[in-house]
mmCIF file of C-alpha atoms in Angstrom:
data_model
loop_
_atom_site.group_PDB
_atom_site.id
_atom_site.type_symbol
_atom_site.label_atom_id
_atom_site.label_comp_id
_atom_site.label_asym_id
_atom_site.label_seq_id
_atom_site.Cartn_x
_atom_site.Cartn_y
_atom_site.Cartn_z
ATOM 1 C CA UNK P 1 0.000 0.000 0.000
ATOM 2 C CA UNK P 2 1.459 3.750 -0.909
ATOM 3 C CA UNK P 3 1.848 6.018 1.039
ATOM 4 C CA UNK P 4 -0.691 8.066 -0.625
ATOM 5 C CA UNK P 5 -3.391 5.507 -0.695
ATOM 6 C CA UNK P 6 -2.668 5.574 3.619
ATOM 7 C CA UNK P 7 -2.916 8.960 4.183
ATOM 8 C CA UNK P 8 -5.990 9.581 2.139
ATOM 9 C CA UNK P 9 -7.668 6.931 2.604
ATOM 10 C CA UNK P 10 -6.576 5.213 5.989
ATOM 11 C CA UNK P 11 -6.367 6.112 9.704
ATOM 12 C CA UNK P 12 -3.741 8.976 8.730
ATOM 13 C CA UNK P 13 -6.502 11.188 7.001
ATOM 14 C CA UNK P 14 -6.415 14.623 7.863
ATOM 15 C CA UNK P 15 -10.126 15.267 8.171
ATOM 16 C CA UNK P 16 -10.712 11.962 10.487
ATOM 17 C CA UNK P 17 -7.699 12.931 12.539
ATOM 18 C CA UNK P 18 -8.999 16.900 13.223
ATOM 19 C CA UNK P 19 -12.826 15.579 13.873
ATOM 20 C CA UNK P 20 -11.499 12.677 16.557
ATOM 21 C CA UNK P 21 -9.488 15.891 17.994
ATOM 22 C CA UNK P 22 -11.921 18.255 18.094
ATOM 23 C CA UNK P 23 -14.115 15.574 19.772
ATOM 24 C CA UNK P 24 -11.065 15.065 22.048
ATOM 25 C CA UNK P 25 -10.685 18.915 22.998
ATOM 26 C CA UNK P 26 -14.150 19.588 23.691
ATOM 27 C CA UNK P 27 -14.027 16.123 26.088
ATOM 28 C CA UNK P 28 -10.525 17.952 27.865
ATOM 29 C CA UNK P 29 -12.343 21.300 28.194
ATOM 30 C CA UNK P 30 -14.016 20.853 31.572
ATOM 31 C CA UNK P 31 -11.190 19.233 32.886
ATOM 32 C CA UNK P 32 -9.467 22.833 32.090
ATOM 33 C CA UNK P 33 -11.917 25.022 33.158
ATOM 34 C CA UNK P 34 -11.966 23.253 36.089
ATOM 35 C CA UNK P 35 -8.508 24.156 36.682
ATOM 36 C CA UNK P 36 -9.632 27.843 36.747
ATOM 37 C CA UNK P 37 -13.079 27.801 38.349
ATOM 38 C CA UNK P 38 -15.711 26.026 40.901
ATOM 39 C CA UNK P 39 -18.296 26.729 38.574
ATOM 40 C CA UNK P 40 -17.569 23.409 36.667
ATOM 41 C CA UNK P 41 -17.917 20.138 38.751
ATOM 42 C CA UNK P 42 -17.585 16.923 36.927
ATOM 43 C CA UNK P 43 -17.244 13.685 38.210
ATOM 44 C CA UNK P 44 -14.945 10.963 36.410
ATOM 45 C CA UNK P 45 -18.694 9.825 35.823
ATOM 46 C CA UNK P 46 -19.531 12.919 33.724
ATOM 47 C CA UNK P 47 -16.403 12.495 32.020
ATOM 48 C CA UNK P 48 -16.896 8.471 31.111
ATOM 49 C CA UNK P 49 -20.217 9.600 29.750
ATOM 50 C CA UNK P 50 -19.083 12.472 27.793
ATOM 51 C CA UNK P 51 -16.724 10.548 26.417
ATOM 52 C CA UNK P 52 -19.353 7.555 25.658
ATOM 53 C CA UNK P 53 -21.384 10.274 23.889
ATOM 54 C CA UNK P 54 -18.423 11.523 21.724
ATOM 55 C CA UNK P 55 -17.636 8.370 20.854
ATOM 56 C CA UNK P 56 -20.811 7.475 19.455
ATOM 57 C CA UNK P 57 -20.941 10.892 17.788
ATOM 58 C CA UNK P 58 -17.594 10.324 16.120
ATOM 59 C CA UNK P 59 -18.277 7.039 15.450
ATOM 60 C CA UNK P 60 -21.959 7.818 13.709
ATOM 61 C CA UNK P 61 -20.025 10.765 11.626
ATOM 62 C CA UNK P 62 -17.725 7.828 10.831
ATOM 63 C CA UNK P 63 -19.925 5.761 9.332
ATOM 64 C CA UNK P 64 -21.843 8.530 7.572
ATOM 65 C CA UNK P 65 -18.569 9.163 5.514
ATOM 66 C CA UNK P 66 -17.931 5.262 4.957
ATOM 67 C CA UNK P 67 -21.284 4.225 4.046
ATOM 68 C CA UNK P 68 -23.323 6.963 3.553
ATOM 69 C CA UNK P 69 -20.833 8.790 1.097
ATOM 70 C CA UNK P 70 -21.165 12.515 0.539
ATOM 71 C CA UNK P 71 -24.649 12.180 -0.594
ATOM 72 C CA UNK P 72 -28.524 12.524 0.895
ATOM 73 C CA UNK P 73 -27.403 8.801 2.940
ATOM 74 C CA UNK P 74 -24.352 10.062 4.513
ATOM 75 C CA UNK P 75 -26.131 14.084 4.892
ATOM 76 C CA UNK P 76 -29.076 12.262 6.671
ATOM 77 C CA UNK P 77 -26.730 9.483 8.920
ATOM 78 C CA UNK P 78 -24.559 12.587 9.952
ATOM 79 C CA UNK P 79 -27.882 14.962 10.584
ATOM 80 C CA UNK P 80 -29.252 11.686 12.693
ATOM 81 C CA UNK P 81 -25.654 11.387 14.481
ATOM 82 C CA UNK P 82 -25.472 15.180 15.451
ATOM 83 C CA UNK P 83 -29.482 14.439 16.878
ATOM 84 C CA UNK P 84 -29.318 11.538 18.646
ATOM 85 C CA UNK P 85 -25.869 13.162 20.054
ATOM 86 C CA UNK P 86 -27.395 16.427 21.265
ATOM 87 C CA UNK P 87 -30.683 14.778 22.187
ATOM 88 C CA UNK P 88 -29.482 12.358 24.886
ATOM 89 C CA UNK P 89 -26.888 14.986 25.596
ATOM 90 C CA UNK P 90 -29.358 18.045 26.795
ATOM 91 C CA UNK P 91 -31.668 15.354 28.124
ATOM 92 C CA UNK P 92 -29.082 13.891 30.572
ATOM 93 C CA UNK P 93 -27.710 17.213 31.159
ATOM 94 C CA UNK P 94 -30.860 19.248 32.778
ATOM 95 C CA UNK P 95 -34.000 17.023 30.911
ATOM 96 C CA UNK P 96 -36.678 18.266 28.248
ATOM 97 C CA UNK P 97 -39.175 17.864 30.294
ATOM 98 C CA UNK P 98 -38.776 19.216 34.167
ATOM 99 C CA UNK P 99 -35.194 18.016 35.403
ATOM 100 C CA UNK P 100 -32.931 15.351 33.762
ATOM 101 C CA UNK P 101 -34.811 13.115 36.401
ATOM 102 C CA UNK P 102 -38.803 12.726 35.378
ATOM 103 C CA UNK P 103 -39.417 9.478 33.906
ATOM 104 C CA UNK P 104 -41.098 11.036 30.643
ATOM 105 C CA UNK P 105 -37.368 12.275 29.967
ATOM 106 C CA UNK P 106 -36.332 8.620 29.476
ATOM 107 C CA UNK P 107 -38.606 8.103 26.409
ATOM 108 C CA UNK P 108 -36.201 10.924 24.289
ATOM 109 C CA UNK P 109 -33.522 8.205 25.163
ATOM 110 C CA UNK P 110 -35.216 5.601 23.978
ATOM 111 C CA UNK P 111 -36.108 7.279 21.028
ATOM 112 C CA UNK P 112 -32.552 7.725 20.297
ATOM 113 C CA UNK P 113 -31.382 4.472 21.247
ATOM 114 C CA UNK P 114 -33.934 2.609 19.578
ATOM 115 C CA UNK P 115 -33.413 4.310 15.996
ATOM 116 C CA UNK P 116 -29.682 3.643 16.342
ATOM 117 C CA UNK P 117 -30.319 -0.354 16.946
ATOM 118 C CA UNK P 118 -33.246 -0.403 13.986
ATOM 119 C CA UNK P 119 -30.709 1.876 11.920
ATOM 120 C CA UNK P 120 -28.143 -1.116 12.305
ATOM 121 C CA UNK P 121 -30.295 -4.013 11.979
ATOM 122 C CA UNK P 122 -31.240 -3.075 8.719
ATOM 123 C CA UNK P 123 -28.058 -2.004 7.805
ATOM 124 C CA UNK P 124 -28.696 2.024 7.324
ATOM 125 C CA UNK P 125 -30.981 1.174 4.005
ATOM 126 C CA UNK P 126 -32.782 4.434 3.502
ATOM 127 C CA UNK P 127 -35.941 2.647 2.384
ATOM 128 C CA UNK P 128 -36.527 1.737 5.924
ATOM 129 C CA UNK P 129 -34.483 4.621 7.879
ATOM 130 C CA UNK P 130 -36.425 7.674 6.302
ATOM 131 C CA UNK P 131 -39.175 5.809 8.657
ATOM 132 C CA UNK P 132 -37.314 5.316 11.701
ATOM 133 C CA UNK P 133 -36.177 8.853 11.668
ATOM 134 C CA UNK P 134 -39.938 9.890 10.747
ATOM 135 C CA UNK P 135 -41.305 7.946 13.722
ATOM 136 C CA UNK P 136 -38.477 9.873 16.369
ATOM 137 C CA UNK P 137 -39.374 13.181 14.790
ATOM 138 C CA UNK P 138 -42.804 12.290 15.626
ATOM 139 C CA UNK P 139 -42.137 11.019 19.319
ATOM 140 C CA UNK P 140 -40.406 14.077 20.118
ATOM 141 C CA UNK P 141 -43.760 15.906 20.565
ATOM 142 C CA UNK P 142 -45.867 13.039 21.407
ATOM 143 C CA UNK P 143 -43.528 12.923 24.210
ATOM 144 C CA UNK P 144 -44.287 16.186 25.241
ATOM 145 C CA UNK P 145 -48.058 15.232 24.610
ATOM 146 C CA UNK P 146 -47.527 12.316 27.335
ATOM 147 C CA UNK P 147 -45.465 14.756 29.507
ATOM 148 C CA UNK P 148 -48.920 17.008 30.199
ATOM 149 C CA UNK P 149 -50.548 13.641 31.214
ATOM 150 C CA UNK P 150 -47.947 12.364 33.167
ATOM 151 C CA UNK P 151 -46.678 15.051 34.697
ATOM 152 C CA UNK P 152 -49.512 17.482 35.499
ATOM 153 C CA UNK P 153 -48.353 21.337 36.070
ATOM 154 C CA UNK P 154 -45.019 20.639 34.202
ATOM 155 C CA UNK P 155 -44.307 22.696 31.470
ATOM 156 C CA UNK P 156 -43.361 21.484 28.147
ATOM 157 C CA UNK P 157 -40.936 23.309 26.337
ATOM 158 C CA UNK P 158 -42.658 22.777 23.354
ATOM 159 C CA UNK P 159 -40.007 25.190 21.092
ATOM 160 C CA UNK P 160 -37.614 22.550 21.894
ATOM 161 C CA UNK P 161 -39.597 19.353 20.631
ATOM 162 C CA UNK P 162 -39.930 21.408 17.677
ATOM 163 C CA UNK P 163 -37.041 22.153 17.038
ATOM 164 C CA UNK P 164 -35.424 18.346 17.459
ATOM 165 C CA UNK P 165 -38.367 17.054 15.473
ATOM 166 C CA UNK P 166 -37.199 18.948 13.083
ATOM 167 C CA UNK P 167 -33.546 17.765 13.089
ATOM 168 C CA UNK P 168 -34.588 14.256 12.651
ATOM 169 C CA UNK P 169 -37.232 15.357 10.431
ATOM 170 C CA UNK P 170 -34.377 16.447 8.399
ATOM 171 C CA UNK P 171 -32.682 12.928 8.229
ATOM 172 C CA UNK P 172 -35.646 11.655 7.427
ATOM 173 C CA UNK P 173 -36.157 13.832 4.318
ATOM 174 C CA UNK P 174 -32.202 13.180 3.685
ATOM 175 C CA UNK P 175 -32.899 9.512 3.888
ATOM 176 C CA UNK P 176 -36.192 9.440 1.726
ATOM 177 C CA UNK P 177 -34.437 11.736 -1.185
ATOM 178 C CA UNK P 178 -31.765 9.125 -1.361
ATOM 179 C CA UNK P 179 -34.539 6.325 -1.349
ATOM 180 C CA UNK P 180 -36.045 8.018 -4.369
ATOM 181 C CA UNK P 181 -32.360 8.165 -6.195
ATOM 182 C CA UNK P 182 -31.626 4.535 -5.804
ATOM 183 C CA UNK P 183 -35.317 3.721 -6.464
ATOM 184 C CA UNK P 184 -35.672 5.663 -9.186
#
């Protein structure tokens, strides 16, 4: 194998190596801020699941690029990647729905984790995954539909549902455009 063919195409490419360091860096920054205020208190809990959350981040851009390629597949696997990623993310972090705590805050999880194990068993096909990411852009607000049931005097931050739905709406309009081109 060149050296050529390794660097553009292997573990030495440029653009892998300065998106697993950027995910790196923003893991290290609270560790430093911590080094400078009191304000920022993480655990080596926090940190495991940060890094657990980047990894899967990196790892879903990852496979956007390798099997999703630079068209409507690999725009709607990285759109899903950067939603799932922020969803569970602000959920853990302080919750949709009341604090990180309420039980209705586990179905955005779910959500999340459930698309990423139907993505997989069917192998990313956008037939099926402009679906999946159809039914989580629906269950964000049907979520917050539940939440008024379950949770009585809660408010639902309804701006936010709307605004997720619409990320994964966007996947699933990535994924359904790239259905029509192989269909077609």
């Amino acid at each position: 194998m060149t050296q050529d063919r390794i660097s553009s195409r292997g573990w030495l490419n440029g653009w892998r190596i300065a998106g697993w360091g950027a995910l790196l860096a923003l893991l290290a920054l609270p560790a430093i801020a911590m080094q400078f205020t009191a304000e920022v208190q993480w655990t080596p809990m926090d940190f495991v699941f940060a890094g657990v959350l980047l990894t899967a981040l990196g790892t879903g851009f990852e496979l956007a690029v390798r099997f999703g390629g630079a068209g409507a597949k690999g725009i709607g696997m990285a759109i899903a990647s950067l939603a799932g990623f922020l969803t569970v993310w602000a959920n853990a972090a302080v919750g949709f729905i009341g604090h990180e705590g309420e039980p209705v805050n586990a179905g955005f999880t779910l959500l999340v984790v459930a698309g990423a194990l139907a993505g997989l068993a069917v192998w990313f096909r956008p037939s099926v995954m402009r679906w999946i990411m159809a039914a989580i852009a629906l269950g964000q607000p049907l979520l917050g539909v539940a939440a008024l049931w379950m949770m009585p005097g809660h408010a639902v931050e309804w701006g936010i549902l709307v605004i997720f739905a619409g990320l994964w709406g966007a996947a699933a309009l990535c994924f359904h455009r790239a259905h029509l081109r192989t269909a077609g």
